[in-house]
Amino acid sequence: MLKSYFPEHSFKALLFDFDGTVADTMPAHLSAWNKALDKYDLSLSRDQHMSWAGRPTARIVEMMNELHKTNINPEQFVKEKEAHYLASLSDVTTIKSVMEIIEHYHGKVPMAIVTGSRRKIVELTMNQLGIQKYFETLVCAEDYTQGKPAPDCFLMAAAKVNIAPTDCLAFEDAVLGIEAAHTAGMNCLKVTDDYSLIHTR
């Protein structure tokens, strides 16, 4: 299945970003952002949201504080934003093109989730979608300090599944995540806006 993208390569592990890659959560996350930002008279555009995708929410709040000269409490905001997201969890679906690969390689090679989201939110979303059985390894926002585009999370996932980074294939939808995967020494497939997959270089 992956040979059509990488005819010369047999990967020993598959590492998946979560939001916008495995699960079509980005509209729900953007809506949650804007509901939580409303009381501060701020908003986040889709383009801005995508350009920051991959970074932990608390870090984005810090960046917004710098940008808008505001003083939003990151920890409090994370709780408010997550509550809005969980209220719309029933609207979230999986991304079919990626799930086909996950189902095909399940039990054949190790697979891990590598995300800037917090573990609780990822696990609740996975349970809602019924896909938790595919992933024994989760690397989430609490597990590392340097977020994407730093390679730390992908390198941590490779270590957890005990596979060399060069033998791992990453799946990403965001610019920062693709940069992180490449910096980690991994090949990467990008999930495009129309949910097709393309090889990034």
GROMACS .gro file of C-alpha atoms in nm:
model
  201
    1MET     CA    1   0.000   0.000   0.000
    2LEU     CA    2   0.285   0.240   0.084
    3LYS     CA    3   0.497   0.106  -0.202
    4SER     CA    4   0.316   0.340  -0.441
    5TYR     CA    5   0.473   0.632  -0.251
    6PHE     CA    6   0.804   0.470  -0.155
    7PRO     CA    7   0.888   0.185  -0.396
    8GLU     CA    8   1.240   0.145  -0.253
    9HIS     CA    9   1.152   0.157   0.115
   10SER     CA   10   0.995  -0.084   0.366
   11PHE     CA   11   0.909   0.106   0.683
   12LYS     CA   12   0.933  -0.061   1.023
   13ALA     CA   13   0.704   0.182   1.208
   14LEU     CA   14   0.431   0.434   1.120
   15LEU     CA   15   0.395   0.752   1.327
   16PHE     CA   16   0.076   0.956   1.294
   17ASP     CA   17  -0.003   1.311   1.392
   18PHE     CA   18  -0.358   1.306   1.528
   19ASP     CA   19  -0.559   1.622   1.462
   20GLY     CA   20  -0.619   1.670   1.091
   21THR     CA   21  -0.430   1.350   1.008
   22VAL     CA   22  -0.606   1.053   1.173
   23ALA     CA   23  -0.912   1.242   1.295
   24ASP     CA   24  -1.088   1.526   1.116
   25THR     CA   25  -1.088   1.741   1.428
   26MET     CA   26  -0.961   2.072   1.293
   27PRO     CA   27  -1.304   2.235   1.238
   28ALA     CA   28  -1.410   2.135   1.592
   29HIS     CA   29  -1.083   2.266   1.737
   30LEU     CA   30  -1.108   2.597   1.549
   31SER     CA   31  -1.467   2.643   1.665
   32ALA     CA   32  -1.359   2.568   2.024
   33TRP     CA   33  -1.075   2.818   1.997
   34ASN     CA   34  -1.310   3.094   1.884
   35LYS     CA   35  -1.576   3.018   2.146
   36ALA     CA   36  -1.307   3.036   2.416
   37LEU     CA   37  -1.148   3.351   2.266
   38ASP     CA   38  -1.481   3.533   2.237
   39LYS     CA   39  -1.474   3.665   2.593
   40TYR     CA   40  -1.136   3.823   2.523
   41ASP     CA   41  -1.269   3.989   2.203
   42LEU     CA   42  -1.022   3.788   1.997
   43SER     CA   43  -1.062   3.537   1.716
   44LEU     CA   44  -0.848   3.293   1.521
   45SER     CA   45  -0.871   3.258   1.142
   46ARG     CA   46  -0.851   2.919   0.973
   47ASP     CA   47  -0.521   3.013   0.807
   48GLN     CA   48  -0.367   3.125   1.137
   49HIS     CA   49  -0.496   2.812   1.307
   50MET     CA   50  -0.336   2.591   1.042
   51SER     CA   51  -0.006   2.778   1.053
   52TRP     CA   52   0.018   2.714   1.427
   53ALA     CA   53  -0.115   2.356   1.409
   54GLY     CA   54   0.104   2.109   1.593
   55ARG     CA   55   0.191   2.343   1.878
   56PRO     CA   56   0.038   2.279   2.222
   57THR     CA   57  -0.261   2.504   2.302
   58ALA     CA   58  -0.088   2.668   2.599
   59ARG     CA   59   0.205   2.770   2.380
   60ILE     CA   60  -0.030   2.923   2.120
   61VAL     CA   61  -0.200   3.122   2.398
   62GLU     CA   62   0.142   3.257   2.500
   63MET     CA   63   0.206   3.356   2.138
   64MET     CA   64  -0.134   3.526   2.115
   65ASN     CA   65  -0.061   3.716   2.436
   66GLU     CA   66   0.261   3.845   2.279
   67LEU     CA   67   0.084   3.930   1.953
   68HIS     CA   68  -0.219   4.107   2.100
   69LYS     CA   69  -0.059   4.241   2.423
   70THR     CA   70  -0.314   4.042   2.624
   71ASN     CA   71  -0.274   3.851   2.949
   72ILE     CA   72  -0.479   3.534   2.899
   73ASN     CA   73  -0.398   3.260   3.152
   74PRO     CA   74  -0.281   2.967   2.936
   75GLU     CA   75  -0.381   2.691   3.180
   76GLN     CA   76  -0.728   2.833   3.237
   77PHE     CA   77  -0.776   2.889   2.864
   78VAL     CA   78  -0.676   2.528   2.784
   79LYS     CA   79  -0.953   2.403   3.016
   80GLU     CA   80  -1.213   2.634   2.859
   81LYS     CA   81  -1.111   2.549   2.503
   82GLU     CA   82  -1.109   2.174   2.577
   83ALA     CA   83  -1.460   2.195   2.725
   84HIS     CA   84  -1.588   2.356   2.404
   85TYR     CA   85  -1.409   2.091   2.194
   86LEU     CA   86  -1.550   1.799   2.394
   87ALA     CA   87  -1.902   1.943   2.355
   88SER     CA   88  -1.869   1.893   1.977
   89LEU     CA   89  -1.693   1.555   1.988
   90SER     CA   90  -1.985   1.377   1.823
   91ASP     CA   91  -1.919   1.578   1.504
   92VAL     CA   92  -1.565   1.442   1.464
   93THR     CA   93  -1.492   1.170   1.206
   94THR     CA   94  -1.185   0.976   1.098
   95ILE     CA   95  -0.994   1.057   0.780
   96LYS     CA   96  -1.066   0.768   0.545
   97SER     CA   97  -0.744   0.769   0.338
   98VAL     CA   98  -0.532   0.748   0.653
   99MET     CA   99  -0.755   0.494   0.829
  100GLU     CA  100  -0.722   0.260   0.531
  101ILE     CA  101  -0.344   0.257   0.585
  102ILE     CA  102  -0.383   0.213   0.962
  103GLU     CA  103  -0.619  -0.082   0.915
  104HIS     CA  104  -0.395  -0.238   0.648
  105TYR     CA  105  -0.077  -0.225   0.859
  106HIS     CA  106  -0.236  -0.296   1.198
  107GLY     CA  107  -0.051  -0.585   1.361
  108LYS     CA  108   0.222  -0.578   1.094
  109VAL     CA  109   0.431  -0.281   1.209
  110PRO     CA  110   0.421  -0.070   1.528
  111MET     CA  111   0.209   0.245   1.504
  112ALA     CA  112   0.208   0.549   1.730
  113ILE     CA  113   0.023   0.879   1.769
  114VAL     CA  114   0.251   1.186   1.787
  115THR     CA  115   0.053   1.496   1.877
  116GLY     CA  116   0.058   1.844   2.025
  117SER     CA  117  -0.277   1.774   2.193
  118ARG     CA  118  -0.313   1.663   2.553
  119ARG     CA  119  -0.348   1.291   2.626
  120LYS     CA  120  -0.695   1.313   2.781
  121ILE     CA  121  -0.840   1.486   2.474
  122VAL     CA  122  -0.673   1.243   2.230
  123GLU     CA  123  -0.793   0.939   2.427
  124LEU     CA  124  -1.150   1.069   2.451
  125THR     CA  125  -1.153   1.139   2.076
  126MET     CA  126  -1.008   0.796   1.994
  127ASN     CA  127  -1.268   0.627   2.214
  128GLN     CA  128  -1.545   0.824   2.045
  129LEU     CA  129  -1.415   0.709   1.704
  130GLY     CA  130  -1.345   0.351   1.819
  131ILE     CA  131  -0.982   0.353   1.701
  132GLN     CA  132  -0.788   0.315   2.027
  133LYS     CA  133  -0.711  -0.052   1.948
  134TYR     CA  134  -0.474   0.051   1.667
  135PHE     CA  135  -0.229   0.246   1.882
  136GLU     CA  136  -0.037   0.115   2.182
  137THR     CA  137   0.191   0.421   2.187
  138LEU     CA  138   0.081   0.782   2.233
  139VAL     CA  139   0.322   1.076   2.251
  140CYS     CA  140   0.119   1.379   2.364
  141ALA     CA  141   0.174   1.740   2.470
  142GLU     CA  142   0.261   1.647   2.831
  143ASP     CA  143   0.541   1.414   2.722
  144TYR     CA  144   0.788   1.668   2.582
  145THR     CA  145   0.885   2.033   2.623
  146GLN     CA  146   0.994   2.136   2.272
  147GLY     CA  147   0.688   2.118   2.046
  148LYS     CA  148   0.678   2.088   1.668
  149PRO     CA  149   0.868   2.203   1.455
  150ALA     CA  150   1.129   2.060   1.696
  151PRO     CA  151   1.178   1.687   1.623
  152ASP     CA  152   1.158   1.579   1.989
  153CYS     CA  153   0.811   1.422   1.979
  154PHE     CA  154   0.887   1.213   1.669
  155LEU     CA  155   1.222   1.103   1.810
  156MET     CA  156   1.051   1.007   2.136
  157ALA     CA  157   0.791   0.802   1.949
  158ALA     CA  158   1.063   0.622   1.748
  159ALA     CA  159   1.242   0.538   2.075
  160LYS     CA  160   0.919   0.413   2.234
  161VAL     CA  161   0.849   0.172   1.945
  162ASN     CA  162   1.221   0.086   1.936
  163ILE     CA  163   1.268   0.164   1.565
  164ALA     CA  164   1.538   0.387   1.415
  165PRO     CA  165   1.395   0.724   1.298
  166THR     CA  166   1.511   0.660   0.940
  167ASP     CA  167   1.294   0.345   0.937
  168CYS     CA  168   0.982   0.535   1.052
  169LEU     CA  169   0.728   0.698   0.822
  170ALA     CA  170   0.547   1.004   0.957
  171PHE     CA  171   0.198   1.121   0.857
  172GLU     CA  172   0.122   1.491   0.899
  173ASP     CA  173  -0.116   1.763   0.779
  174ALA     CA  174   0.062   2.071   0.917
  175VAL     CA  175   0.372   2.258   0.803
  176LEU     CA  176   0.526   2.253   1.152
  177GLY     CA  177   0.470   1.879   1.184
  178ILE     CA  178   0.622   1.802   0.845
  179GLU     CA  179   0.926   2.009   0.941
  180ALA     CA  180   0.953   1.819   1.270
  181ALA     CA  181   0.938   1.482   1.094
  182HIS     CA  182   1.204   1.577   0.841
  183THR     CA  183   1.429   1.718   1.113
  184ALA     CA  184   1.393   1.384   1.293
  185GLY     CA  185   1.529   1.216   0.980
  186MET     CA  186   1.199   1.061   0.874
  187ASN     CA  187   1.015   1.037   0.546
  188CYS     CA  188   0.672   1.198   0.561
  189LEU     CA  189   0.335   1.176   0.387
  190LYS     CA  190   0.121   1.488   0.398
  191VAL     CA  191  -0.257   1.473   0.436
  192THR     CA  192  -0.386   1.744   0.201
  193ASP     CA  193  -0.702   1.954   0.231
  194ASP     CA  194  -0.890   1.703   0.014
  195TYR     CA  195  -0.758   1.414   0.231
  196SER     CA  196  -0.529   1.270  -0.033
  197LEU     CA  197  -0.171   1.178   0.059
  198ILE     CA  198   0.142   1.323  -0.098
  199HIS     CA  199   0.510   1.255  -0.042
  200THR     CA  200   0.688   1.555   0.111
  201ARG     CA  201   1.057   1.621   0.053
   0.00000   0.00000   0.00000
